[in-house]
mmCIF file of N, CA, C and O in Angstrom:
data_model
loop_
_atom_site.group_PDB
_atom_site.id
_atom_site.type_symbol
_atom_site.label_atom_id
_atom_site.label_comp_id
_atom_site.label_asym_id
_atom_site.label_seq_id
_atom_site.Cartn_x
_atom_site.Cartn_y
_atom_site.Cartn_z
ATOM 1 N N MET V 1 -11.298 -9.901 37.446
ATOM 2 C CA MET V 1 -11.303 -8.667 36.773
ATOM 3 C C MET V 1 -10.333 -8.751 35.577
ATOM 4 O O MET V 1 -9.228 -9.255 35.740
ATOM 5 N N LYS V 2 -10.763 -8.276 34.454
ATOM 6 C CA LYS V 2 -9.904 -8.306 33.243
ATOM 7 C C LYS V 2 -8.973 -7.112 33.253
ATOM 8 O O LYS V 2 -9.318 -6.023 33.664
ATOM 9 N N THR V 3 -7.758 -7.342 32.814
ATOM 10 C CA THR V 3 -6.750 -6.278 32.714
ATOM 11 C C THR V 3 -6.458 -6.090 31.238
ATOM 12 O O THR V 3 -6.279 -7.022 30.505
ATOM 13 N N SER V 4 -6.406 -4.836 30.822
ATOM 14 C CA SER V 4 -6.066 -4.551 29.430
ATOM 15 C C SER V 4 -4.596 -4.235 29.348
ATOM 16 O O SER V 4 -3.974 -3.653 30.282
ATOM 17 N N TYR V 5 -4.031 -4.573 28.240
ATOM 18 C CA TYR V 5 -2.573 -4.349 27.948
ATOM 19 C C TYR V 5 -2.445 -3.475 26.743
ATOM 20 O O TYR V 5 -3.225 -3.570 25.792
ATOM 21 N N GLN V 6 -1.424 -2.632 26.729
ATOM 22 C CA GLN V 6 -1.163 -1.787 25.620
ATOM 23 C C GLN V 6 -0.302 -2.507 24.565
ATOM 24 O O GLN V 6 0.661 -3.171 24.918
ATOM 25 N N ILE V 7 -0.746 -2.338 23.295
ATOM 26 C CA ILE V 7 0.011 -2.910 22.208
ATOM 27 C C ILE V 7 0.323 -1.785 21.225
ATOM 28 O O ILE V 7 -0.555 -0.952 20.915
ATOM 29 N N SER V 8 1.506 -1.745 20.712
ATOM 30 C CA SER V 8 1.914 -0.721 19.783
ATOM 31 C C SER V 8 2.453 -1.397 18.512
ATOM 32 O O SER V 8 3.191 -2.390 18.589
ATOM 33 N N VAL V 9 2.044 -0.894 17.349
ATOM 34 C CA VAL V 9 2.504 -1.408 16.105
ATOM 35 C C VAL V 9 3.174 -0.254 15.305
ATOM 36 O O VAL V 9 2.549 0.765 15.121
ATOM 37 N N VAL V 10 4.412 -0.449 14.911
ATOM 38 C CA VAL V 10 5.164 0.559 14.206
ATOM 39 C C VAL V 10 5.523 0.015 12.827
ATOM 40 O O VAL V 10 6.172 -1.032 12.731
ATOM 41 N N ASN V 11 5.135 0.721 11.746
ATOM 42 C CA ASN V 11 5.442 0.312 10.409
ATOM 43 C C ASN V 11 6.835 0.818 10.097
ATOM 44 O O ASN V 11 7.060 2.026 10.034
ATOM 45 N N LYS V 12 7.775 -0.103 9.806
ATOM 46 C CA LYS V 12 9.153 0.291 9.429
ATOM 47 C C LYS V 12 9.405 -0.059 7.997
ATOM 48 O O LYS V 12 10.513 -0.259 7.577
ATOM 49 N N VAL V 13 8.342 -0.083 7.153
ATOM 50 C CA VAL V 13 8.441 -0.393 5.764
ATOM 51 C C VAL V 13 8.864 0.928 5.055
ATOM 52 O O VAL V 13 8.237 1.957 5.209
ATOM 53 N N ASN V 14 9.927 0.844 4.244
ATOM 54 C CA ASN V 14 10.309 1.973 3.471
ATOM 55 C C ASN V 14 9.512 2.080 2.189
ATOM 56 O O ASN V 14 9.634 1.173 1.339
ATOM 57 N N ILE V 15 8.660 3.064 2.113
ATOM 58 C CA ILE V 15 7.798 3.223 0.942
ATOM 59 C C ILE V 15 8.611 4.041 -0.107
ATOM 60 O O ILE V 15 9.094 5.133 0.118
ATOM 61 N N PRO V 16 8.743 3.519 -1.300
ATOM 62 C CA PRO V 16 9.517 4.169 -2.375
ATOM 63 C C PRO V 16 8.684 5.245 -3.110
ATOM 64 O O PRO V 16 8.292 5.142 -4.229
ATOM 65 N N VAL V 17 8.414 6.341 -2.329
ATOM 66 C CA VAL V 17 7.529 7.405 -2.861
ATOM 67 C C VAL V 17 8.011 8.015 -4.147
ATOM 68 O O VAL V 17 7.299 8.153 -5.137
ATOM 69 N N LYS V 18 9.279 8.345 -4.191
ATOM 70 C CA LYS V 18 9.886 9.011 -5.388
ATOM 71 C C LYS V 18 9.819 8.059 -6.587
ATOM 72 O O LYS V 18 9.457 8.484 -7.718
ATOM 73 N N ALA V 19 10.077 6.790 -6.399
ATOM 74 C CA ALA V 19 9.984 5.813 -7.523
ATOM 75 C C ALA V 19 8.575 5.672 -7.999
ATOM 76 O O ALA V 19 8.323 5.537 -9.209
ATOM 77 N N ILE V 20 7.598 5.693 -7.084
ATOM 78 C CA ILE V 20 6.166 5.584 -7.492
ATOM 79 C C ILE V 20 5.802 6.803 -8.280
ATOM 80 O O ILE V 20 5.163 6.682 -9.320
ATOM 81 N N GLU V 21 6.157 8.010 -7.848
ATOM 82 C CA GLU V 21 5.818 9.184 -8.547
ATOM 83 C C GLU V 21 6.460 9.227 -9.907
ATOM 84 O O GLU V 21 5.836 9.626 -10.901
ATOM 85 N N ASP V 22 7.722 8.847 -10.000
ATOM 86 C CA ASP V 22 8.415 8.795 -11.299
ATOM 87 C C ASP V 22 7.720 7.824 -12.283
ATOM 88 O O ASP V 22 7.521 8.098 -13.421
ATOM 89 N N TYR V 23 7.327 6.685 -11.770
ATOM 90 C CA TYR V 23 6.611 5.678 -12.576
ATOM 91 C C TYR V 23 5.277 6.215 -13.072
ATOM 92 O O TYR V 23 4.960 6.138 -14.264
ATOM 93 N N ILE V 24 4.482 6.793 -12.192
ATOM 94 C CA ILE V 24 3.180 7.313 -12.531
ATOM 95 C C ILE V 24 3.350 8.465 -13.577
ATOM 96 O O ILE V 24 2.616 8.499 -14.600
ATOM 97 N N ASN V 25 4.270 9.381 -13.364
ATOM 98 C CA ASN V 25 4.476 10.493 -14.270
ATOM 99 C C ASN V 25 5.015 10.025 -15.639
ATOM 100 O O ASN V 25 4.676 10.635 -16.655
ATOM 101 N N ALA V 26 5.731 8.952 -15.702
ATOM 102 C CA ALA V 26 6.239 8.457 -16.950
ATOM 103 C C ALA V 26 5.184 7.645 -17.759
ATOM 104 O O ALA V 26 5.213 7.656 -18.953
ATOM 105 N N LYS V 27 4.282 7.029 -17.046
ATOM 106 C CA LYS V 27 3.346 6.101 -17.689
ATOM 107 C C LYS V 27 1.976 6.697 -17.992
ATOM 108 O O LYS V 27 1.192 6.132 -18.691
ATOM 109 N N THR V 28 1.629 7.852 -17.445
ATOM 110 C CA THR V 28 0.321 8.398 -17.648
ATOM 111 C C THR V 28 0.240 9.309 -18.891
ATOM 112 O O THR V 28 1.249 9.965 -19.265
ATOM 113 N N ASN V 29 -0.875 9.289 -19.484
ATOM 114 C CA ASN V 29 -1.127 10.245 -20.599
ATOM 115 C C ASN V 29 -1.699 11.503 -19.980
ATOM 116 O O ASN V 29 -2.773 11.525 -19.379
ATOM 117 N N ARG V 30 -0.951 12.574 -20.188
ATOM 118 C CA ARG V 30 -1.393 13.852 -19.628
ATOM 119 C C ARG V 30 -2.498 14.432 -20.468
ATOM 120 O O ARG V 30 -2.386 14.597 -21.653
ATOM 121 N N ARG V 31 -3.625 14.663 -19.799
ATOM 122 C CA ARG V 31 -4.756 15.299 -20.485
ATOM 123 C C ARG V 31 -4.668 16.789 -20.332
ATOM 124 O O ARG V 31 -3.999 17.283 -19.402
ATOM 125 N N ASN V 32 -5.368 17.473 -21.113
ATOM 126 C CA ASN V 32 -5.401 18.947 -20.984
ATOM 127 C C ASN V 32 -6.426 19.282 -19.894
ATOM 128 O O ASN V 32 -7.623 19.330 -20.144
ATOM 129 N N THR V 33 -5.926 19.495 -18.708
ATOM 130 C CA THR V 33 -6.802 19.834 -17.579
ATOM 131 C C THR V 33 -6.791 21.349 -17.373
ATOM 132 O O THR V 33 -5.861 22.020 -17.719
ATOM 133 N N GLY V 34 -7.831 21.805 -16.831
ATOM 134 C CA GLY V 34 -7.895 23.244 -16.574
ATOM 135 C C GLY V 34 -9.115 23.533 -15.718
ATOM 136 O O GLY V 34 -9.664 22.688 -15.046
ATOM 137 N N LYS V 35 -9.525 24.775 -15.770
ATOM 138 C CA LYS V 35 -10.677 25.187 -15.013
ATOM 139 C C LYS V 35 -11.998 24.839 -15.754
ATOM 140 O O LYS V 35 -11.993 24.661 -16.957
ATOM 141 N N SER V 36 -13.027 24.697 -15.012
ATOM 142 C CA SER V 36 -14.307 24.286 -15.556
ATOM 143 C C SER V 36 -15.166 25.471 -16.005
ATOM 144 O O SER V 36 -16.320 25.592 -15.608
ATOM 145 N N ASP V 37 -14.628 26.331 -16.844
ATOM 146 C CA ASP V 37 -15.381 27.526 -17.240
ATOM 147 C C ASP V 37 -16.621 27.204 -18.042
ATOM 148 O O ASP V 37 -17.589 27.964 -17.968
ATOM 149 N N HIS V 38 -16.617 26.075 -18.722
ATOM 150 C CA HIS V 38 -17.801 25.758 -19.607
ATOM 151 C C HIS V 38 -18.898 25.068 -18.795
ATOM 152 O O HIS V 38 -19.993 24.926 -19.277
ATOM 153 N N ILE V 39 -18.610 24.645 -17.554
ATOM 154 C CA ILE V 39 -19.646 23.968 -16.738
ATOM 155 C C ILE V 39 -20.110 24.967 -15.668
ATOM 156 O O ILE V 39 -19.325 25.463 -14.918
ATOM 157 N N LYS V 40 -21.408 25.196 -15.651
ATOM 158 C CA LYS V 40 -21.935 26.113 -14.627
ATOM 159 C C LYS V 40 -22.956 25.395 -13.795
ATOM 160 O O LYS V 40 -23.975 24.919 -14.302
ATOM 161 N N PHE V 41 -22.713 25.295 -12.512
ATOM 162 C CA PHE V 41 -23.654 24.767 -11.556
ATOM 163 C C PHE V 41 -24.035 25.875 -10.586
ATOM 164 O O PHE V 41 -23.144 26.646 -10.202
ATOM 165 N N ASN V 42 -25.195 25.906 -10.170
ATOM 166 C CA ASN V 42 -25.628 26.943 -9.195
ATOM 167 C C ASN V 42 -25.024 26.677 -7.873
ATOM 168 O O ASN V 42 -24.944 27.581 -7.040
ATOM 169 N N ALA V 43 -24.536 25.454 -7.601
ATOM 170 C CA ALA V 43 -24.037 25.089 -6.263
ATOM 171 C C ALA V 43 -22.649 25.702 -6.034
ATOM 172 O O ALA V 43 -22.229 25.821 -4.905
ATOM 173 N N PHE V 44 -21.932 26.060 -7.085
ATOM 174 C CA PHE V 44 -20.546 26.540 -6.946
ATOM 175 C C PHE V 44 -20.515 28.028 -7.102
ATOM 176 O O PHE V 44 -21.079 28.613 -8.061
ATOM 177 N N ALA V 45 -19.787 28.695 -6.232
ATOM 178 C CA ALA V 45 -19.678 30.131 -6.242
ATOM 179 C C ALA V 45 -18.693 30.624 -7.299
ATOM 180 O O ALA V 45 -18.785 31.723 -7.800
ATOM 181 N N TYR V 46 -17.759 29.776 -7.724
ATOM 182 C CA TYR V 46 -16.751 30.113 -8.708
ATOM 183 C C TYR V 46 -16.302 28.877 -9.457
ATOM 184 O O TYR V 46 -16.540 27.756 -9.004
ATOM 185 N N PRO V 47 -15.717 28.983 -10.625
ATOM 186 C CA PRO V 47 -15.288 27.842 -11.397
ATOM 187 C C PRO V 47 -14.248 27.002 -10.585
ATOM 188 O O PRO V 47 -13.421 27.616 -9.854
ATOM 189 N N PHE V 48 -14.376 25.691 -10.604
ATOM 190 C CA PHE V 48 -13.489 24.869 -9.912
ATOM 191 C C PHE V 48 -12.392 24.290 -10.822
ATOM 192 O O PHE V 48 -12.547 24.240 -12.005
ATOM 193 N N GLU V 49 -11.297 23.850 -10.241
ATOM 194 C CA GLU V 49 -10.174 23.297 -10.940
ATOM 195 C C GLU V 49 -10.174 21.787 -10.838
ATOM 196 O O GLU V 49 -10.378 21.259 -9.747
ATOM 197 N N ASN V 50 -9.917 21.100 -11.937
ATOM 198 C CA ASN V 50 -9.875 19.627 -11.903
ATOM 199 C C ASN V 50 -8.617 19.150 -11.195
ATOM 200 O O ASN V 50 -7.589 19.742 -11.246
ATOM 201 N N ILE V 51 -8.761 18.016 -10.483
ATOM 202 C CA ILE V 51 -7.624 17.346 -9.892
ATOM 203 C C ILE V 51 -7.646 15.898 -10.476
ATOM 204 O O ILE V 51 -8.627 15.212 -10.335
ATOM 205 N N ASP V 52 -6.593 15.597 -11.183
ATOM 206 C CA ASP V 52 -6.428 14.317 -11.823
ATOM 207 C C ASP V 52 -5.826 13.283 -10.807
ATOM 208 O O ASP V 52 -4.968 13.664 -10.051
ATOM 209 N N CYS V 53 -6.319 12.075 -10.882
ATOM 210 C CA CYS V 53 -5.764 11.003 -9.977
ATOM 211 C C CYS V 53 -5.346 9.821 -10.833
ATOM 212 O O CYS V 53 -5.890 9.582 -11.890
ATOM 213 N N CYS V 54 -4.353 9.142 -10.350
ATOM 214 C CA CYS V 54 -3.859 7.930 -10.964
ATOM 215 C C CYS V 54 -3.349 6.992 -9.890
ATOM 216 O O CYS V 54 -2.757 7.492 -8.900
ATOM 217 N N SER V 55 -3.607 5.676 -9.995
ATOM 218 C CA SER V 55 -3.220 4.792 -8.936
ATOM 219 C C SER V 55 -2.286 3.677 -9.456
ATOM 220 O O SER V 55 -2.294 3.397 -10.655
ATOM 221 N N ALA V 56 -1.508 3.099 -8.532
ATOM 222 C CA ALA V 56 -0.577 2.042 -8.858
ATOM 223 C C ALA V 56 -0.634 0.984 -7.761
ATOM 224 O O ALA V 56 -0.741 1.315 -6.595
ATOM 225 N N TYR V 57 -0.449 -0.231 -8.155
ATOM 226 C CA TYR V 57 -0.440 -1.397 -7.243
ATOM 227 C C TYR V 57 1.005 -1.792 -7.109
ATOM 228 O O TYR V 57 1.676 -2.122 -8.117
ATOM 229 N N VAL V 58 1.619 -1.720 -5.872
ATOM 230 C CA VAL V 58 3.029 -1.890 -5.718
ATOM 231 C C VAL V 58 3.358 -2.923 -4.631
ATOM 232 O O VAL V 58 2.862 -2.771 -3.486
ATOM 233 N N PRO V 59 4.196 -3.929 -4.906
ATOM 234 C CA PRO V 59 4.615 -4.854 -3.864
ATOM 235 C C PRO V 59 5.704 -4.182 -3.004
ATOM 236 O O PRO V 59 6.592 -3.536 -3.581
ATOM 237 N N VAL V 60 5.604 -4.363 -1.676
ATOM 238 C CA VAL V 60 6.580 -3.692 -0.751
ATOM 239 C C VAL V 60 7.034 -4.731 0.269
ATOM 240 O O VAL V 60 6.235 -5.522 0.766
ATOM 241 N N ASN V 61 8.356 -4.693 0.566
ATOM 242 C CA ASN V 61 8.903 -5.561 1.605
ATOM 243 C C ASN V 61 9.445 -4.722 2.713
ATOM 244 O O ASN V 61 9.924 -3.584 2.491
ATOM 245 N N GLY V 62 9.393 -5.207 3.966
ATOM 246 C CA GLY V 62 9.916 -4.423 5.097
ATOM 247 C C GLY V 62 9.688 -5.152 6.382
ATOM 248 O O GLY V 62 9.487 -6.332 6.452
ATOM 249 N N VAL V 63 9.724 -4.352 7.501
ATOM 250 C CA VAL V 63 9.558 -4.873 8.850
ATOM 251 C C VAL V 63 8.487 -4.089 9.537
ATOM 252 O O VAL V 63 8.402 -2.844 9.438
ATOM 253 N N VAL V 64 7.637 -4.793 10.313
ATOM 254 C CA VAL V 64 6.695 -4.194 11.204
ATOM 255 C C VAL V 64 7.073 -4.565 12.609
ATOM 256 O O VAL V 64 7.298 -5.772 12.890
ATOM 257 N N GLU V 65 7.170 -3.573 13.493
ATOM 258 C CA GLU V 65 7.548 -3.862 14.890
ATOM 259 C C GLU V 65 6.295 -3.840 15.752
ATOM 260 O O GLU V 65 5.509 -2.884 15.719
ATOM 261 N N ILE V 66 6.110 -4.915 16.540
ATOM 262 C CA ILE V 66 4.920 -5.011 17.422
ATOM 263 C C ILE V 66 5.506 -4.981 18.877
ATOM 264 O O ILE V 66 6.303 -5.860 19.190
ATOM 265 N N SER V 67 5.074 -4.048 19.673
ATOM 266 C CA SER V 67 5.487 -3.970 21.047
ATOM 267 C C SER V 67 4.339 -4.271 21.966
ATOM 268 O O SER V 67 3.220 -3.823 21.691
ATOM 269 N N TYR V 68 4.539 -5.028 23.033
ATOM 270 C CA TYR V 68 3.481 -5.395 23.950
ATOM 271 C C TYR V 68 3.991 -5.456 25.350
ATOM 272 O O TYR V 68 5.205 -5.563 25.637
ATOM 273 N N ALA V 69 3.088 -5.335 26.315
ATOM 274 C CA ALA V 69 3.462 -5.388 27.718
ATOM 275 C C ALA V 69 3.520 -6.856 28.177
ATOM 276 O O ALA V 69 2.644 -7.633 27.946
ATOM 277 N N ASP V 70 4.663 -7.220 28.800
ATOM 278 C CA ASP V 70 4.807 -8.578 29.331
ATOM 279 C C ASP V 70 4.020 -8.725 30.612
ATOM 280 O O ASP V 70 4.104 -7.879 31.498
ATOM 281 N N GLU V 71 3.199 -9.763 30.722
ATOM 282 C CA GLU V 71 2.363 -9.929 31.874
ATOM 283 C C GLU V 71 3.161 -10.221 33.138
ATOM 284 O O GLU V 71 2.737 -9.872 34.236
ATOM 285 N N GLN V 72 4.327 -10.809 32.979
ATOM 286 C CA GLN V 72 5.156 -11.189 34.198
ATOM 287 C C GLN V 72 5.805 -9.958 34.873
ATOM 288 O O GLN V 72 5.639 -9.770 36.041
ATOM 289 N N ASP V 73 6.576 -9.226 34.062
ATOM 290 C CA ASP V 73 7.340 -8.143 34.661
ATOM 291 C C ASP V 73 6.882 -6.745 34.241
ATOM 292 O O ASP V 73 7.465 -5.782 34.603
ATOM 293 N N HIS V 74 5.777 -6.683 33.483
ATOM 294 C CA HIS V 74 5.156 -5.413 33.078
ATOM 295 C C HIS V 74 6.097 -4.517 32.248
ATOM 296 O O HIS V 74 5.967 -3.302 32.252
ATOM 297 N N ASN V 75 7.120 -5.076 31.669
ATOM 298 C CA ASN V 75 7.974 -4.345 30.751
ATOM 299 C C ASN V 75 7.499 -4.573 29.323
ATOM 300 O O ASN V 75 6.850 -5.536 29.039
ATOM 301 N N PHE V 76 7.821 -3.597 28.406
ATOM 302 C CA PHE V 76 7.483 -3.761 27.048
ATOM 303 C C PHE V 76 8.495 -4.634 26.357
ATOM 304 O O PHE V 76 9.673 -4.522 26.570
ATOM 305 N N LYS V 77 8.010 -5.479 25.513
ATOM 306 C CA LYS V 77 8.854 -6.349 24.674
ATOM 307 C C LYS V 77 8.483 -6.064 23.209
ATOM 308 O O LYS V 77 7.316 -5.768 22.935
ATOM 309 N N SER V 78 9.434 -6.253 22.366
ATOM 310 C CA SER V 78 9.190 -6.036 20.916
ATOM 311 C C SER V 78 9.427 -7.246 20.082
ATOM 312 O O SER V 78 10.319 -8.058 20.393
ATOM 313 N N VAL V 79 8.645 -7.386 19.055
ATOM 314 C CA VAL V 79 8.802 -8.463 18.052
ATOM 315 C C VAL V 79 8.845 -7.791 16.710
ATOM 316 O O VAL V 79 7.958 -7.004 16.346
ATOM 317 N N ASN V 80 9.913 -8.065 15.891
ATOM 318 C CA ASN V 80 9.971 -7.577 14.544
ATOM 319 C C ASN V 80 9.498 -8.666 13.584
ATOM 320 O O ASN V 80 9.964 -9.787 13.674
ATOM 321 N N VAL V 81 8.548 -8.283 12.757
ATOM 322 C CA VAL V 81 7.971 -9.217 11.793
ATOM 323 C C VAL V 81 8.270 -8.765 10.343
ATOM 324 O O VAL V 81 7.970 -7.616 9.987
ATOM 325 N N GLN V 82 8.902 -9.643 9.573
ATOM 326 C CA GLN V 82 9.145 -9.331 8.157
ATOM 327 C C GLN V 82 7.812 -9.386 7.421
ATOM 328 O O GLN V 82 7.013 -10.310 7.649
ATOM 329 N N VAL V 83 7.544 -8.444 6.550
ATOM 330 C CA VAL V 83 6.320 -8.449 5.750
ATOM 331 C C VAL V 83 6.653 -8.249 4.308
ATOM 332 O O VAL V 83 7.579 -7.602 3.898
ATOM 333 N N ALA V 84 5.890 -8.889 3.523
ATOM 334 C CA ALA V 84 5.864 -8.709 2.051
ATOM 335 C C ALA V 84 4.424 -8.511 1.692
ATOM 336 O O ALA V 84 3.641 -9.487 1.804
ATOM 337 N N THR V 85 4.049 -7.352 1.344
ATOM 338 C CA THR V 85 2.604 -7.067 1.093
ATOM 339 C C THR V 85 2.512 -6.091 -0.118
ATOM 340 O O THR V 85 3.511 -5.615 -0.628
ATOM 341 N N CYS V 86 1.328 -5.912 -0.551
ATOM 342 C CA CYS V 86 1.097 -4.990 -1.698
ATOM 343 C C CYS V 86 0.341 -3.759 -1.169
ATOM 344 O O CYS V 86 -0.477 -3.815 -0.274
ATOM 345 N N TYR V 87 0.725 -2.635 -1.705
ATOM 346 C CA TYR V 87 0.072 -1.365 -1.430
ATOM 347 C C TYR V 87 -0.594 -0.842 -2.672
ATOM 348 O O TYR V 87 -0.180 -1.079 -3.778
ATOM 349 N N PHE V 88 -1.653 -0.075 -2.446
ATOM 350 C CA PHE V 88 -2.344 0.588 -3.537
ATOM 351 C C PHE V 88 -2.156 2.081 -3.253
ATOM 352 O O PHE V 88 -2.603 2.611 -2.294
ATOM 353 N N PHE V 89 -1.329 2.741 -4.132
ATOM 354 C CA PHE V 89 -1.045 4.145 -4.006
ATOM 355 C C PHE V 89 -1.803 4.966 -4.981
ATOM 356 O O PHE V 89 -1.962 4.607 -6.124
ATOM 357 N N THR V 90 -2.325 6.109 -4.516
ATOM 358 C CA THR V 90 -3.006 7.018 -5.375
ATOM 359 C C THR V 90 -2.262 8.341 -5.411
ATOM 360 O O THR V 90 -1.907 8.883 -4.402
ATOM 361 N N CYS V 91 -1.984 8.800 -6.659
ATOM 362 C CA CYS V 91 -1.304 10.053 -6.886
ATOM 363 C C CYS V 91 -2.294 11.053 -7.412
ATOM 364 O O CYS V 91 -3.216 10.724 -8.142
ATOM 365 N N ALA V 92 -2.070 12.307 -7.036
ATOM 366 C CA ALA V 92 -2.980 13.418 -7.520
ATOM 367 C C ALA V 92 -2.160 14.471 -8.191
ATOM 368 O O ALA V 92 -0.976 14.683 -7.865
ATOM 369 N N SER V 93 -2.784 15.197 -9.155
ATOM 370 C CA SER V 93 -2.078 16.254 -9.877
ATOM 371 C C SER V 93 -3.107 17.382 -10.172
ATOM 372 O O SER V 93 -4.220 17.087 -10.626
ATOM 373 N N GLY V 94 -2.652 18.591 -9.934
ATOM 374 C CA GLY V 94 -3.468 19.757 -10.320
ATOM 375 C C GLY V 94 -3.063 20.207 -11.720
ATOM 376 O O GLY V 94 -2.328 19.515 -12.429
ATOM 377 N N LYS V 95 -3.517 21.352 -12.130
ATOM 378 C CA LYS V 95 -3.255 21.865 -13.456
ATOM 379 C C LYS V 95 -1.778 22.109 -13.593
ATOM 380 O O LYS V 95 -1.123 22.780 -12.776
ATOM 381 N N ASN V 96 -1.188 21.547 -14.671
ATOM 382 C CA ASN V 96 0.204 21.725 -15.022
ATOM 383 C C ASN V 96 1.164 21.293 -13.921
ATOM 384 O O ASN V 96 2.253 21.860 -13.771
ATOM 385 N N GLU V 97 0.790 20.253 -13.141
ATOM 386 C CA GLU V 97 1.656 19.820 -12.073
ATOM 387 C C GLU V 97 1.984 18.320 -12.285
ATOM 388 O O GLU V 97 1.262 17.639 -13.014
ATOM 389 N N MET V 98 3.047 17.901 -11.697
ATOM 390 C CA MET V 98 3.398 16.486 -11.750
ATOM 391 C C MET V 98 2.560 15.735 -10.706
ATOM 392 O O MET V 98 2.128 16.333 -9.723
ATOM 393 N N TYR V 99 2.371 14.413 -10.887
ATOM 394 C CA TYR V 99 1.645 13.634 -9.958
ATOM 395 C C TYR V 99 2.480 13.456 -8.691
ATOM 396 O O TYR V 99 3.692 13.194 -8.731
ATOM 397 N N LYS V 100 1.862 13.522 -7.508
ATOM 398 C CA LYS V 100 2.459 13.312 -6.213
ATOM 399 C C LYS V 100 1.665 12.281 -5.439
ATOM 400 O O LYS V 100 0.399 12.283 -5.566
ATOM 401 N N VAL V 101 2.253 11.443 -4.644
ATOM 402 C CA VAL V 101 1.556 10.446 -3.875
ATOM 403 C C VAL V 101 0.658 11.169 -2.871
ATOM 404 O O VAL V 101 1.116 12.024 -2.092
ATOM 405 N N ALA V 102 -0.642 10.903 -2.917
ATOM 406 C CA ALA V 102 -1.636 11.563 -1.992
ATOM 407 C C ALA V 102 -1.920 10.642 -0.823
ATOM 408 O O ALA V 102 -2.032 11.089 0.285
ATOM 409 N N TRP V 103 -2.070 9.324 -1.102
ATOM 410 C CA TRP V 103 -2.256 8.379 -0.010
ATOM 411 C C TRP V 103 -1.977 6.973 -0.507
ATOM 412 O O TRP V 103 -1.871 6.733 -1.686
ATOM 413 N N GLY V 104 -1.811 6.083 0.441
ATOM 414 C CA GLY V 104 -1.526 4.682 0.137
ATOM 415 C C GLY V 104 -2.252 3.756 1.136
ATOM 416 O O GLY V 104 -2.495 4.207 2.269
ATOM 417 N N THR V 105 -2.632 2.601 0.689
ATOM 418 C CA THR V 105 -3.377 1.673 1.535
ATOM 419 C C THR V 105 -2.728 0.283 1.374
ATOM 420 O O THR V 105 -2.546 -0.183 0.236
ATOM 421 N N SER V 106 -2.506 -0.341 2.548
ATOM 422 C CA SER V 106 -1.989 -1.724 2.494
ATOM 423 C C SER V 106 -3.138 -2.630 2.114
ATOM 424 O O SER V 106 -4.304 -2.519 2.593
ATOM 425 N N LEU V 107 -2.864 -3.588 1.248
ATOM 426 C CA LEU V 107 -3.904 -4.548 0.771
ATOM 427 C C LEU V 107 -3.929 -5.827 1.613
ATOM 428 O O LEU V 107 -4.492 -6.801 1.228
ATOM 429 N N SER V 108 -3.231 -5.794 2.749
ATOM 430 C CA SER V 108 -3.218 -7.011 3.608
ATOM 431 C C SER V 108 -3.920 -6.685 4.918
ATOM 432 O O SER V 108 -4.236 -5.588 5.256
#
């Protein structure tokens, strides 16, 4: 009979969110965004507001902790693994707002 074991992975990488937002806000060309009063679709009950997006590719260093159950004594053991990977962050901005990180994805 096969026995399954629990494995836990904890990301301890410090994501520089404020630095990413500052970079995006400094480097983007702000367009005049607003409501879509001039576009009329029957599918929408009211005019919608544009949400602008901008993305950045950022190298990140840190530690990932992997915990697993030891087969011998059934205790959890942990292994810390140094990682150097790249993330793809997407920032979003509404009308007259600064860009804020909306989500990020590891590229590894």
